[in-house]
Short mmCIF file of C-alpha atoms and ligand atoms in Angstrom, two decimals:
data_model
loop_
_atom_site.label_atom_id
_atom_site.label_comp_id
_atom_site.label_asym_id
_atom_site.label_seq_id
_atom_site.Cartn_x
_atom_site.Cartn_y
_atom_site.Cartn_z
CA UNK A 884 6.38 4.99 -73.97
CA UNK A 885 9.61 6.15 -72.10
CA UNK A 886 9.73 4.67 -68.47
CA UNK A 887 12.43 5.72 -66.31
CA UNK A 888 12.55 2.73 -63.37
CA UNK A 889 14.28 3.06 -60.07
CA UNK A 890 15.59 0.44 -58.08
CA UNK A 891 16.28 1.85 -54.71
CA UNK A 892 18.88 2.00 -52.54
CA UNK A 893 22.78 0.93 -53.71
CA UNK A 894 26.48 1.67 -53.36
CA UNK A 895 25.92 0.63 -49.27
CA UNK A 896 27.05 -2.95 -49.17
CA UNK A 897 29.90 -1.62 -46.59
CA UNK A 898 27.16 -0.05 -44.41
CA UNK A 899 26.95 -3.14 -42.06
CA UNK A 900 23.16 -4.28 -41.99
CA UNK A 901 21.84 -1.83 -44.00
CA UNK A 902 19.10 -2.49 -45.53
CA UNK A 903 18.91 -6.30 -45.29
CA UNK A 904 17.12 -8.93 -44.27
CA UNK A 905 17.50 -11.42 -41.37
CA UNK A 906 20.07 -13.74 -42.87
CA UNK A 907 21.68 -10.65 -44.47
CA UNK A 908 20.22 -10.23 -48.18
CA UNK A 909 20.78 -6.65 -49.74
CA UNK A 910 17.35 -4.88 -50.94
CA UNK A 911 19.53 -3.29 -53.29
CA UNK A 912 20.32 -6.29 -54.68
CA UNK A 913 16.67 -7.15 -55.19
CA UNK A 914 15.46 -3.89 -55.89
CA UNK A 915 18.29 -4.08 -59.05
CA UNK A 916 17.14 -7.60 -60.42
CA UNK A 917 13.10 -6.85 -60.27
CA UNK A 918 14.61 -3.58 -62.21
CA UNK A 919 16.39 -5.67 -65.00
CA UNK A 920 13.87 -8.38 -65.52
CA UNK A 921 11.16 -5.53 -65.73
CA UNK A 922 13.26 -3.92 -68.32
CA UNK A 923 13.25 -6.96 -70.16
CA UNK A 924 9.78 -7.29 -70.47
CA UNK A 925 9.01 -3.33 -70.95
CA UNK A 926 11.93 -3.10 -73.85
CA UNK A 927 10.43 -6.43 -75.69
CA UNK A 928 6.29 -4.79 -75.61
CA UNK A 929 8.50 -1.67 -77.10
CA UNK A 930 8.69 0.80 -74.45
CA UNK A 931 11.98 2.69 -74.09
CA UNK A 932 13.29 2.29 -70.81
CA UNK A 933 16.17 3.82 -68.13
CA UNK A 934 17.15 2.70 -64.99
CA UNK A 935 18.72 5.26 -62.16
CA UNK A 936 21.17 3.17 -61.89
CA UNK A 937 21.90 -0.55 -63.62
CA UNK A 938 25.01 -1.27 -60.93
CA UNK A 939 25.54 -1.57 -57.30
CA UNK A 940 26.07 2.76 -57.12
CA UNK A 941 24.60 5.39 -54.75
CA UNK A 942 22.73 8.19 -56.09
CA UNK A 943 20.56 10.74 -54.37
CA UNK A 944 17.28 11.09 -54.12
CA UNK A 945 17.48 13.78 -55.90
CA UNK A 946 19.50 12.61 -58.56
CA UNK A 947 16.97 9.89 -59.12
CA UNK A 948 14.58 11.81 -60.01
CA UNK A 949 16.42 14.00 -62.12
CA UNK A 950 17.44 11.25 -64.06
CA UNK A 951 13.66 10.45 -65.39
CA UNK A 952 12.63 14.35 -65.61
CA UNK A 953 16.02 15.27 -67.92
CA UNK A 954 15.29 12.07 -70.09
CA UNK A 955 11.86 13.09 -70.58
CA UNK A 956 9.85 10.11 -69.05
CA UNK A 957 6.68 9.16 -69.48
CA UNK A 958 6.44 7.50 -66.27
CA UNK A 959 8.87 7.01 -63.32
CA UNK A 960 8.34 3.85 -61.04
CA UNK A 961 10.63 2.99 -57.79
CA UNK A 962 11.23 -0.45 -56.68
CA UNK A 963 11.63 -1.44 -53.36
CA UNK A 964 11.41 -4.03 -50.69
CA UNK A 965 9.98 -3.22 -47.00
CA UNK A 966 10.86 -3.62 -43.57
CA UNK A 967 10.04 -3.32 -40.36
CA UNK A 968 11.75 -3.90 -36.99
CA UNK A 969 10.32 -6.54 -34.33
CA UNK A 970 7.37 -7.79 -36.88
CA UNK A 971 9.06 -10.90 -38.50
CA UNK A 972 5.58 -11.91 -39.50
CA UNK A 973 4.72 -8.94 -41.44
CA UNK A 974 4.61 -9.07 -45.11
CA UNK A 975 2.25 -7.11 -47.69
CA UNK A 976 2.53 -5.22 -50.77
CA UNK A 977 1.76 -1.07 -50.45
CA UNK A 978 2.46 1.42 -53.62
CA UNK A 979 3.57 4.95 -52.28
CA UNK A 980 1.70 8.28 -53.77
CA UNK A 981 3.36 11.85 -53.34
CA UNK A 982 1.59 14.22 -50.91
CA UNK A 983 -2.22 14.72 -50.65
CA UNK A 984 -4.47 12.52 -52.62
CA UNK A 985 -5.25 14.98 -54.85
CA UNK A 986 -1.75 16.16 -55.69
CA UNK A 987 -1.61 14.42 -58.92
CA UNK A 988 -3.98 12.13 -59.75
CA UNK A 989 -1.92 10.10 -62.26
CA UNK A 990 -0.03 8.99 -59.95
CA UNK A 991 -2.60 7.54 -58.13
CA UNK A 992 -3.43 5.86 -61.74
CA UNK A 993 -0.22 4.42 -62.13
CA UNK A 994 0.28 3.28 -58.29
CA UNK A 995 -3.34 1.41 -58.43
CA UNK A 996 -2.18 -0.49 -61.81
CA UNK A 997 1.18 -1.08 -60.32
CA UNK A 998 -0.70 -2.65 -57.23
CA UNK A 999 -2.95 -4.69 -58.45
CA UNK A 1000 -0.11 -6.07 -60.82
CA UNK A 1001 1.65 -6.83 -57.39
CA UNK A 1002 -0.99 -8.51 -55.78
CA UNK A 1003 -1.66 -10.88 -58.28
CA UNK A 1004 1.87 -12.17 -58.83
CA UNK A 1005 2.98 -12.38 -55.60
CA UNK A 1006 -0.12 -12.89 -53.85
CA UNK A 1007 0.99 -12.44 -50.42
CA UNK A 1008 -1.30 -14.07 -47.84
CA UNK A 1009 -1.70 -10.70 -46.24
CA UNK A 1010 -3.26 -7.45 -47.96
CA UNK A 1011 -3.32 -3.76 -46.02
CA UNK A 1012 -6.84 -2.81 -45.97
CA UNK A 1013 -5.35 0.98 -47.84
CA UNK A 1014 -2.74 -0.44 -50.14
CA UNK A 1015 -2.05 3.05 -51.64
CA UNK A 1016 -0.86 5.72 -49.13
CA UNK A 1017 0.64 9.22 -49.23
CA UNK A 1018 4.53 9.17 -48.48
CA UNK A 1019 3.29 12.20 -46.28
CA UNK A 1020 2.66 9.42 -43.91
CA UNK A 1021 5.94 8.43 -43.53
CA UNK A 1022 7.61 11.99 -43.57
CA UNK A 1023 6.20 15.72 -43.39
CA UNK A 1024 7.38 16.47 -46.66
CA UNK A 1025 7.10 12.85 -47.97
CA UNK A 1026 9.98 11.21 -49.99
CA UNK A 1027 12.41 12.76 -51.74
CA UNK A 1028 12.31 10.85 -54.58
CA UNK A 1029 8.20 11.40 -55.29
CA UNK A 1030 8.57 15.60 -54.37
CA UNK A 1031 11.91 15.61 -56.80
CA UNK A 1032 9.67 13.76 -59.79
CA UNK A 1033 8.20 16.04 -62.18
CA UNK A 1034 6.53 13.13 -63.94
CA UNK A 1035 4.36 10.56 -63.48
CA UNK A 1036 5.13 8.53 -60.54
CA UNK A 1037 4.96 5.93 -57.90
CA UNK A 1038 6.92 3.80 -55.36
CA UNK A 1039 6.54 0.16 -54.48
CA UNK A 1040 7.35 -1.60 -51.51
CA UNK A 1041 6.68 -4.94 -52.92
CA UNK A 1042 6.86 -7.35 -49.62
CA UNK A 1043 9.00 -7.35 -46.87
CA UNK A 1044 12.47 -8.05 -46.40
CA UNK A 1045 12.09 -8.86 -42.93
CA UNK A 1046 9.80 -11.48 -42.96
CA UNK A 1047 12.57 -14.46 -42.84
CA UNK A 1048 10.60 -16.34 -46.12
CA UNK A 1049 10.03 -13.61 -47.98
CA UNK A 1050 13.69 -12.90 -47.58
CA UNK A 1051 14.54 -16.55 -48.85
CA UNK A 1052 12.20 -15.75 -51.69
CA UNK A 1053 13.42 -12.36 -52.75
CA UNK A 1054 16.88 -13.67 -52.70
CA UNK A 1055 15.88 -16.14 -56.06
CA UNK A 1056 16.00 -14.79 -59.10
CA UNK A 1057 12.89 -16.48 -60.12
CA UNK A 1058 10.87 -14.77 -57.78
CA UNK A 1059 12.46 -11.61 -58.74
CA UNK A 1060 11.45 -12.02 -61.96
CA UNK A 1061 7.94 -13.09 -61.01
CA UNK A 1062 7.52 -9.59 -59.00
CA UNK A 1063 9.13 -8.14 -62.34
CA UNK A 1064 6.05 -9.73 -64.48
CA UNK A 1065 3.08 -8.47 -61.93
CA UNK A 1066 4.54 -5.06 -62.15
CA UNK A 1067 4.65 -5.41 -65.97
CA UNK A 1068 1.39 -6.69 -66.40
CA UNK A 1069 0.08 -3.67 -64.12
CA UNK A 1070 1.91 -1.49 -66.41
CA UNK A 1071 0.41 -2.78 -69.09
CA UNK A 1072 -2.99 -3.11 -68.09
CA UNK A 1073 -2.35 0.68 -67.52
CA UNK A 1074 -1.48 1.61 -70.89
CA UNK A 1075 -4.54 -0.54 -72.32
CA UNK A 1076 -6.52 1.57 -70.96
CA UNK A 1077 -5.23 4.58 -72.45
CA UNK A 1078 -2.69 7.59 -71.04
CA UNK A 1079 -4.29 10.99 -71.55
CA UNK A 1080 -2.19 13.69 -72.33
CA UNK A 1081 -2.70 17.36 -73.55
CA UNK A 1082 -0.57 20.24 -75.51
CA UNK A 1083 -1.08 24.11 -75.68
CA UNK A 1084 -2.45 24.85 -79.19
CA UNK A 1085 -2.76 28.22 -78.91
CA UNK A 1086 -0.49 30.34 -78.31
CA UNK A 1087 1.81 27.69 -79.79
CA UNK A 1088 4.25 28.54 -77.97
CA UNK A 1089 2.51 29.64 -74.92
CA UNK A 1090 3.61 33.55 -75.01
CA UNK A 1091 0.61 36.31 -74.93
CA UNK A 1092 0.78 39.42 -76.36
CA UNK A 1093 -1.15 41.83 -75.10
CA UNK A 1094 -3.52 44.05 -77.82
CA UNK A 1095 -5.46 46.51 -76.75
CA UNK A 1096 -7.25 47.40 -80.17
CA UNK A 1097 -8.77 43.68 -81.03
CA UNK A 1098 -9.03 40.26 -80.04
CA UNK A 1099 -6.02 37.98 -80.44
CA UNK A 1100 -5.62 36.25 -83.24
CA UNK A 1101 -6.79 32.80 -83.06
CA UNK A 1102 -6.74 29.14 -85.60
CA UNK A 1103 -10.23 29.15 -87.17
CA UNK A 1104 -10.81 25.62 -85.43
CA UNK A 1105 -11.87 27.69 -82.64
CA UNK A 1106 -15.97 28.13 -82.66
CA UNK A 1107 -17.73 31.45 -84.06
CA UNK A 1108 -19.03 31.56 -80.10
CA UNK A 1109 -15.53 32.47 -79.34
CA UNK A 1110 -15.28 35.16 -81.08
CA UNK A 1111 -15.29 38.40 -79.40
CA UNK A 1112 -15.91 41.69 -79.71
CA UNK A 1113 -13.25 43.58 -80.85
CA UNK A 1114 -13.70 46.20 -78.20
CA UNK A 1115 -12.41 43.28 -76.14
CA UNK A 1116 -8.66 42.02 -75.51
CA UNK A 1117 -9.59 38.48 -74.37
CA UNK A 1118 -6.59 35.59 -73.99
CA UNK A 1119 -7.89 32.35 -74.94
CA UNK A 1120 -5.62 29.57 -73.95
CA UNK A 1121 -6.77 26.61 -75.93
CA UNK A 1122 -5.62 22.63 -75.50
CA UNK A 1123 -5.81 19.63 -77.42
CA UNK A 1124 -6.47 16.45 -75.62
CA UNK A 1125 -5.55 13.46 -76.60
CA UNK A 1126 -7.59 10.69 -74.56
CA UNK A 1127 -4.94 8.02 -75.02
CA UNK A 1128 -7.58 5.33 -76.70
CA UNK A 1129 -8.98 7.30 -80.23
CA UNK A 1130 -5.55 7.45 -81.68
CA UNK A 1131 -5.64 3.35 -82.20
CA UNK A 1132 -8.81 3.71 -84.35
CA UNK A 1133 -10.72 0.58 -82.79
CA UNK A 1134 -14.59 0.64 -83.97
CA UNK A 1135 -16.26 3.67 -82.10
CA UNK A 1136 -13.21 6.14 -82.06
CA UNK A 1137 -15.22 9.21 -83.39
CA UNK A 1138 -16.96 8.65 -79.72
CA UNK A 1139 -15.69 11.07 -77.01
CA UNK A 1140 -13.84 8.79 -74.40
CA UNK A 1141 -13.22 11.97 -72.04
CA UNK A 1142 -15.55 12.66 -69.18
CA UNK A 1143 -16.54 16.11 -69.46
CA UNK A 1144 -17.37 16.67 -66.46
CA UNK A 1145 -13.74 15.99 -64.86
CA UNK A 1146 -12.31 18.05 -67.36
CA UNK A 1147 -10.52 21.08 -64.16
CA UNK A 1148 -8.22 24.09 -65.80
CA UNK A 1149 -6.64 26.36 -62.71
CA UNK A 1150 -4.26 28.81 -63.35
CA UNK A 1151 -2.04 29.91 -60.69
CA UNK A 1152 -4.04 27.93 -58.62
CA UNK A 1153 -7.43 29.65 -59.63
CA UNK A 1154 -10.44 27.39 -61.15
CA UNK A 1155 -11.30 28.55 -64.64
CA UNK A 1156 -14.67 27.76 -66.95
CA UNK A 1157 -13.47 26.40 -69.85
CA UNK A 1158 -15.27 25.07 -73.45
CA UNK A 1159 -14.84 21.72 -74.44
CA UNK A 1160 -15.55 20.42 -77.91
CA UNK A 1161 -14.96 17.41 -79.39
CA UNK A 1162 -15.68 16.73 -83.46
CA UNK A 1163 -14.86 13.39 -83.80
CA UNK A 1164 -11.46 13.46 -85.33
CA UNK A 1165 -10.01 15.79 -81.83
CA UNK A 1166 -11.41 17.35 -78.66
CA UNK A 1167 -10.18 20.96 -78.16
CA UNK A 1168 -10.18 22.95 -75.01
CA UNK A 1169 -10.45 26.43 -74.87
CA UNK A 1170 -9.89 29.14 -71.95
CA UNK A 1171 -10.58 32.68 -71.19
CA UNK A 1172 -7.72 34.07 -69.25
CA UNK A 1173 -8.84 36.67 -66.42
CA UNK A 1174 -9.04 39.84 -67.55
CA UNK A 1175 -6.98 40.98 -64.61
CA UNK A 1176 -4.07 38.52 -65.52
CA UNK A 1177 -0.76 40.64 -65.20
CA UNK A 1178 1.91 40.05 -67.22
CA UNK A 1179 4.86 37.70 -66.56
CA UNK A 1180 4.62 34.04 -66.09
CA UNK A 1181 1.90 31.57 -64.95
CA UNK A 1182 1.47 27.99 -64.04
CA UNK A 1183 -1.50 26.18 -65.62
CA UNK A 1184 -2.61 22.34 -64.49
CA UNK A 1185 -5.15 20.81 -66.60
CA UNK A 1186 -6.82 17.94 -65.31
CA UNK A 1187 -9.45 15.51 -67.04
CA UNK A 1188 -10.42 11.59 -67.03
CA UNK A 1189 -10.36 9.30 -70.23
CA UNK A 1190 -13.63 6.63 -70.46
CA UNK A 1191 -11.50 3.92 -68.16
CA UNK A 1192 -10.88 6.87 -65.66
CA UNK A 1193 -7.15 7.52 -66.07
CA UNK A 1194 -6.16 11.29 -65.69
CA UNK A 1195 -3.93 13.22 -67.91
CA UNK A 1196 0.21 12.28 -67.60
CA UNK A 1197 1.42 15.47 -66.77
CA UNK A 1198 -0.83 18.17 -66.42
CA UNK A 1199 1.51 20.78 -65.87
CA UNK A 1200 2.33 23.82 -68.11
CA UNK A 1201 3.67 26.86 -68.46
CA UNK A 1202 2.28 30.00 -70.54
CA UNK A 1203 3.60 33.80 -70.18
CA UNK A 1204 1.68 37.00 -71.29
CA UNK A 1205 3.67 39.70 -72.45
ZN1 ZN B 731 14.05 0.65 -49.83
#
């Protein structure tokens, strides 16, 4: 696993009472230290991790982002610490999703894990009855940081700054690095139950060619039913999922773990029937491009559930027909 995290904010200590609690404690200071102890525990269960930043540095938005899409990341989680003006009382834990609720339903995945992880190491005596909500709440375009990812990802607000104990509690490092093992144990939890991904088998390389006189060729894994007439130029896109769980060979492995039936293929933002097919050693997705495709480049998003629910990391991709 490669898990870029974020801890918000930095690089603003000479901003006077930015960002900071009642007696003056820097959430860029806590951000950084939940950051590093969460590092800790990720890098010693194996994962490869990045931080945005492992000093006391500004960086945009933006740049954030950026950061965890260059490096490849599997995931991409921002830390942060809440506040609110006039409500000393208030203090809860919320996990921020990009846009509509359907945008990308990873993230909603990885925000729900990172939640729960949240609420049961910090157990604040206060939950929001919606702990997950769209940054599109907060902003018409949400936050920079969730548009800019092109990965996997989510953004805690652990507790609030602002409350005048949680402040004197965010300001130990012990606390920091209890908030650093809920979010780890959320992460893994998360993991255990498997991270579904998918690759473009055919074309390999995702470039068409257009025939006119026969089908396109095609690996003979690909069903007899497939076949077409040779009258008939048909694209077939085809996939190979990987449901995140078969590839550690526990008893019952040669099982599908993928719910058909949330198995979704739209390309440029049209819905496409699609043939699934597992044979107990890997589960292959084919497509019939529209016959009325034109030529040039097109966006693809696959979407489908593993057994424990979790949808596919990044369901983005990119094919051309030539
Ligand atoms: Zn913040």
């Amino acid at each position: 696993m490669k898990i870029c995290l974020n801890p918000g904010h930095g690089g603003d200590a000479d901003q006077r009472g930015f960002k900071r609690g009642p007696t003056g404690v820097r959430e860029a200071e806590m951000n950084l230290r939940v950051a590093q102890y969460l590092r800790d525990f990720l890098v010693a269960s194996g994962a490869d991790v990045k931080l945005t930043r492992d000093d006391d540095v500004f960086l945009s938005y933006e740049q954030r982002a950026e950061i965890a899409g260059n490096w490849g990341a599997d995931l991409f989680v921002s830390l942060h610490h809440n506040a609110i003006d006039g409500k000393p009382e208030v203090n809860y834990t919320t996990v921020w999703y990009h846009g509509e609720v359907g945008y990308r339903p990873g993230n909603l995945d990885l925000a729900r894990f990172l939640c729960d992880g949240l609420y049961d190491a910090l157990a604040l005596p206060r939950i929001t009855d919606v702990p997950l909500k769209s940054d599109l709440l907060m902003r018409k375009t949400g936050f920079a940081v969730l548009r800019s990812a092109t990965v996997t990802a989510a953004l805690c607000e652990s507790s609030f700054f602002t409350n005048p104990e949680e402040e004197q509690r965010l300001r130990q490092p012990e606390y920091n690095l209890r908030e650093a093992h809920g979010l780890f144990i959320g992460l893994a939890k998360y993991v255990a139950a498997g991270l579904p991904r998918a690759v473009i088998v055919e074309p390999a390389d995702g470039v068409f060619v257009r025939r006119h006189d026969h089908a396109v060729d095609r690996g003979d894994w690909i069903d007899s039913e497939n076949t077409l007439s040779a009258s008939v130029s048909r694209l077939v896109l085809a996939f190979e999922l990987d449901d995140g769980l078969r590839c550690r060979k526990a008893w019952g492995h040669e099982r599908n773990m993928i719910i058909a039936n949330t198995i979704a293929v739209h390309v440029d933002g049209r819905a496409l029937p699609h043939r699934f097919k597992d044979d107990g050693q890997r589960y292959l997705l084919t497509v019939d491009l529209p016959d009325d495709i034109l030529s040039g480049d097109h966006s693809v998003e696959l979407q489908f559930q593993n057994m424990n629910k979790n949808s596919v990391l990044n369901p983005l991709f990119k094919i051309s027909v030539r």
